[in-house]
C-alpha positions as MATLAB code, in Angstrom:
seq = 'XXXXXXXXXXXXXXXXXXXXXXXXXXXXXXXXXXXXXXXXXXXXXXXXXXXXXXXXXXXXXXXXXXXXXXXXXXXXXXXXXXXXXXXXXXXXXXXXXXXXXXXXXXXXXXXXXXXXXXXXXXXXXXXXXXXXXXXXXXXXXXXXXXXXXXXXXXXXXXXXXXXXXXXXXXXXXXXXXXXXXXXXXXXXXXXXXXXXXXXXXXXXXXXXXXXXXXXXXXXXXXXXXXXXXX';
ca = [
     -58.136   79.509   54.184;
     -59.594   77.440   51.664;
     -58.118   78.657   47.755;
     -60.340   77.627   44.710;
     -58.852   78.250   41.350;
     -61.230   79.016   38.139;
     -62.376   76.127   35.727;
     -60.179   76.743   32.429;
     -60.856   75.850   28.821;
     -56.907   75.598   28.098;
     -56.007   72.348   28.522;
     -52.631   71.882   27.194;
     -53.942   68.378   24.419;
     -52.527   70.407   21.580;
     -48.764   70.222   23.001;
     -49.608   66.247   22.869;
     -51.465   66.160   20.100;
     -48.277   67.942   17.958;
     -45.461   66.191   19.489;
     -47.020   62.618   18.771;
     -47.584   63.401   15.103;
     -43.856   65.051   15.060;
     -42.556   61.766   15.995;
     -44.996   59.357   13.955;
     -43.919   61.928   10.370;
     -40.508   61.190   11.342;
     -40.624   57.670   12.257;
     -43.479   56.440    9.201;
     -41.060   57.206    5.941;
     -38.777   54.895    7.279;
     -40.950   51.777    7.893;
     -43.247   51.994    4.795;
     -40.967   53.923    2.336;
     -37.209   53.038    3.746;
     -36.141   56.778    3.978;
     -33.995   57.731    5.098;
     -32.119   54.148    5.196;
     -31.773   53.380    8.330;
     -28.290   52.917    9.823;
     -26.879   54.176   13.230;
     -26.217   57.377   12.869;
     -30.274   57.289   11.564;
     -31.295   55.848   14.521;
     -28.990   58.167   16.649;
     -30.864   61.199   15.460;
     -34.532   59.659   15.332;
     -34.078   58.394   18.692;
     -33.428   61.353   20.221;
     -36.465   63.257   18.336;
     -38.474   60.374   19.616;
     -37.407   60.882   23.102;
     -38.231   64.686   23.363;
     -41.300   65.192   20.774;
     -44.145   62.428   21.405;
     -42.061   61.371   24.557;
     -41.115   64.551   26.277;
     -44.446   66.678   25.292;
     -47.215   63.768   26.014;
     -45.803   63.183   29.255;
     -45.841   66.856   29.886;
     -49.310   67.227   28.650;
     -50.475   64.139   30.623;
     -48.621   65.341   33.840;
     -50.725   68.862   33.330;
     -53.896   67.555   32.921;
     -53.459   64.831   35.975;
     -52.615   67.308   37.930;
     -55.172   70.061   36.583;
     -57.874   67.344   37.419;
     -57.120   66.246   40.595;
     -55.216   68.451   42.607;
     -56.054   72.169   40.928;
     -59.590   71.127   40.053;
     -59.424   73.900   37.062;
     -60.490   71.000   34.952;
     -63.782   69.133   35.059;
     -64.468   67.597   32.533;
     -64.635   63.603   33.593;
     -63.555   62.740   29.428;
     -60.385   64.240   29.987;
     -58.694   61.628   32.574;
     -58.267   59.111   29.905;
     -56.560   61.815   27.851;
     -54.364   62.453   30.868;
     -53.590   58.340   31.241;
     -53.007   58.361   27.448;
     -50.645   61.290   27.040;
     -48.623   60.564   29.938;
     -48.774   56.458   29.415;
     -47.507   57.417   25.759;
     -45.380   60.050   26.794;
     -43.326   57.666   29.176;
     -43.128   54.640   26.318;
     -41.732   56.980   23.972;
     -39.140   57.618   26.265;
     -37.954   53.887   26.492;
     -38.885   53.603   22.050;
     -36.640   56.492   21.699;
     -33.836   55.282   23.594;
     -33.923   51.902   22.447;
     -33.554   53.424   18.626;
     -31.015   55.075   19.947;
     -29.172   52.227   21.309;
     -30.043   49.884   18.763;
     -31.648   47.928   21.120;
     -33.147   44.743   20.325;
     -37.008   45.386   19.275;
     -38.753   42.316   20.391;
     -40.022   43.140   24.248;
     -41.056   46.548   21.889;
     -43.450   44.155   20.634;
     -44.852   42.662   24.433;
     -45.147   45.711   25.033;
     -48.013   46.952   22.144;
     -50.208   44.218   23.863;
     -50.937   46.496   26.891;
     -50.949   49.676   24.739;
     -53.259   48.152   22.226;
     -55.132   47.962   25.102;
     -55.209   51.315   26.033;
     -56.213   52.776   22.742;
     -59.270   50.736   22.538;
     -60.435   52.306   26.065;
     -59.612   56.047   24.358;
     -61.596   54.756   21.150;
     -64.659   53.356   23.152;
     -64.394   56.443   25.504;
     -63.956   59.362   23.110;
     -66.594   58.068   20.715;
     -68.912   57.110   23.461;
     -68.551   60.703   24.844;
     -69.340   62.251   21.457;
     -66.157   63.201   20.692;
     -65.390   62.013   17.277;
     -62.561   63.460   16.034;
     -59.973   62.014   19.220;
     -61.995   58.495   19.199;
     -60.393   58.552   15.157;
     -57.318   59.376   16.475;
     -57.601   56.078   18.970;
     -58.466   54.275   16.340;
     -55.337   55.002   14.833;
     -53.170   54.081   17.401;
     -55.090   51.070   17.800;
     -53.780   50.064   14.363;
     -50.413   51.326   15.283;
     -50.357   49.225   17.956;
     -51.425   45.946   16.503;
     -49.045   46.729   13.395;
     -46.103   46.991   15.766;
     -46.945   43.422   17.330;
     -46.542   42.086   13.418;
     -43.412   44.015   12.980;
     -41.407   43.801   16.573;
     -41.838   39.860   15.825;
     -40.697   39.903   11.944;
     -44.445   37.962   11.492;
     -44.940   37.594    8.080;
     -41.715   38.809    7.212;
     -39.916   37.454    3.926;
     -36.088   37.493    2.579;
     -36.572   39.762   -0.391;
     -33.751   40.496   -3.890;
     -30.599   42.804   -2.683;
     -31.940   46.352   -3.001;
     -29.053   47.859   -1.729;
     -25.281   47.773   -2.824;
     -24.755   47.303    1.423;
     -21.897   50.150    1.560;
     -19.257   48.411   -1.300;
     -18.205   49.946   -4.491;
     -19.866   48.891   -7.649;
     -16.658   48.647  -10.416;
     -17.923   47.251  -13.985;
     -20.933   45.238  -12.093;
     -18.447   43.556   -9.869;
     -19.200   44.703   -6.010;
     -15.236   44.753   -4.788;
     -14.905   44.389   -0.933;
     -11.990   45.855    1.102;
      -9.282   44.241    0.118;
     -10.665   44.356   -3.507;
     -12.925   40.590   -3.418;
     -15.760   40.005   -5.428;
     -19.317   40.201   -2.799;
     -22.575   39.198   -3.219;
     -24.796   41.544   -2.287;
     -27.019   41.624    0.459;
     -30.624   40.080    0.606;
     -33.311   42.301    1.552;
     -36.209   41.275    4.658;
     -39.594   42.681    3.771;
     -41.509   42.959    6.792;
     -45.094   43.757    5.909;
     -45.954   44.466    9.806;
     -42.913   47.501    9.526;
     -44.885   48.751    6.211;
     -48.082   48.203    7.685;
     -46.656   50.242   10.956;
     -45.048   52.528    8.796;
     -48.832   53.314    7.040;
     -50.599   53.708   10.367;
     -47.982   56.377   12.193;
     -48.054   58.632    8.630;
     -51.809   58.513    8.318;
     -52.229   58.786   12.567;
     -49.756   61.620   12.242;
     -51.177   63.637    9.786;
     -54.652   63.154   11.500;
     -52.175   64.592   14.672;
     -51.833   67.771   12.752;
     -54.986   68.454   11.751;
     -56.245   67.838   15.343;
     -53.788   70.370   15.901;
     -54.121   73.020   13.704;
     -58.094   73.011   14.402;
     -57.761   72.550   18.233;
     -55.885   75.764   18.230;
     -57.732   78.001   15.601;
     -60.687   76.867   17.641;
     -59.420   77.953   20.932;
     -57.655   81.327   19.736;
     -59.753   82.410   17.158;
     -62.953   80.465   18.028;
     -62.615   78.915   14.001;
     -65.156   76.174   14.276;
     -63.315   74.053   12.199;
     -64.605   70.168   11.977;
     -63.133   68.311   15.050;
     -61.635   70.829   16.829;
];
């Protein structure tokens, strides 16, 4: 007996859409602003927000729609397979991102690796602007510049030894910085790293684009609140 599910309208993008800005509002105010500094507790904590917002929920999102395209056919429309290779293709590099923060792993293959994901948001830009759909092929764009920024900044290009902005964790006592044992120590130099600002700029503008996508997606589905893009 052959079973044949109804088409659906609900597919699941806003769950992707929200956990990918999540993690680019957390992870933006550190690379162009410096806030919170990061140290490893920092990293502890954003690492583990990066594994289970724009990691855990693209993948899930991409999983659905694979799945709702190919096996459950309650999806049809052709667009929405490169959403599905996007969200779950994100979904699983946030995983390794996140973990590596959370490790303090060395950043560098981070930086091989936005060649092939550069890469993929160009196909989402050309597709979702080819197939009229504006507001997502912005949203590609985006991550296109993401992408390319986090080249510049995995690498250190461009980057520059800057004045000590910080007092690096010592005591300031009558403008003398006293180490453990009570030495005088120079404070720290500074790098500025204009492909981390430059990153920085991309995931807070990408992510609040990621909210608005989200907040229209779902006032258009639930309420049917034509609202532009969504």
């Amino acid at each position: 007996m052959n079973v044949t599910l109804a088409t659906t309208a609900f597919a699941p993008v806003v769950l992707g859409f929200f956990g990918l800005g999540t993690g680019y509002l957390i992870y933006g105010p550190q690379e162009l602003f410096g806030f919170p500094r990061r140290d490893a507790s920092v990293d502890r904590a954003s690492g583990v927000w990066g594994i289970w917002l724009p990691g855990f929920c693209q993948f899930v999102t991409g999983v659905y729609l694979f799945v709702a395209l190919t096996w459950l056919e309650t999806l049809k429309d052709p667009v929405l397979y490169t959403a599905a290779l996007a969200f779950s293709a994100y979904g699983i590099h946030w995983f390794a991102l996140g973990w590596n923060r959370y490790q303090g792993n060395d950043v560098r293959p981070t930086g091989l690796m936005s060649i092939a994901f550069t890469i993929i948001s160009v196909l989402g830009l050309v597709v979702f602007f080819a197939a009229g759909a504006w507001p997502v092929g912005i949203l590609f764009a985006g991550l296109t510049g993401v992408y390319v920024s986090e080249f510049f900044a995995s690498f250190r290009i461009g980057a520059r030894t800057g004045p000590p902005s910080s007092l690096s964790g010592a005591q300031a006592s009558g403008g003398v910085l006293s180490g453990s044992l009570g030495a005088s120590r120079a404070p720290e130099a500074s790098v500025v790293n204009p492909g981390e600002r430059a990153l920085g700029f991309f995931h807070l503008v990408t992510g609040l684009w990621l909210m608005y996508l989200t907040f229209a997606t779902t006032l258009d589905i639930s309420l049917h609140s034509m609202l532009p893009g969504g």
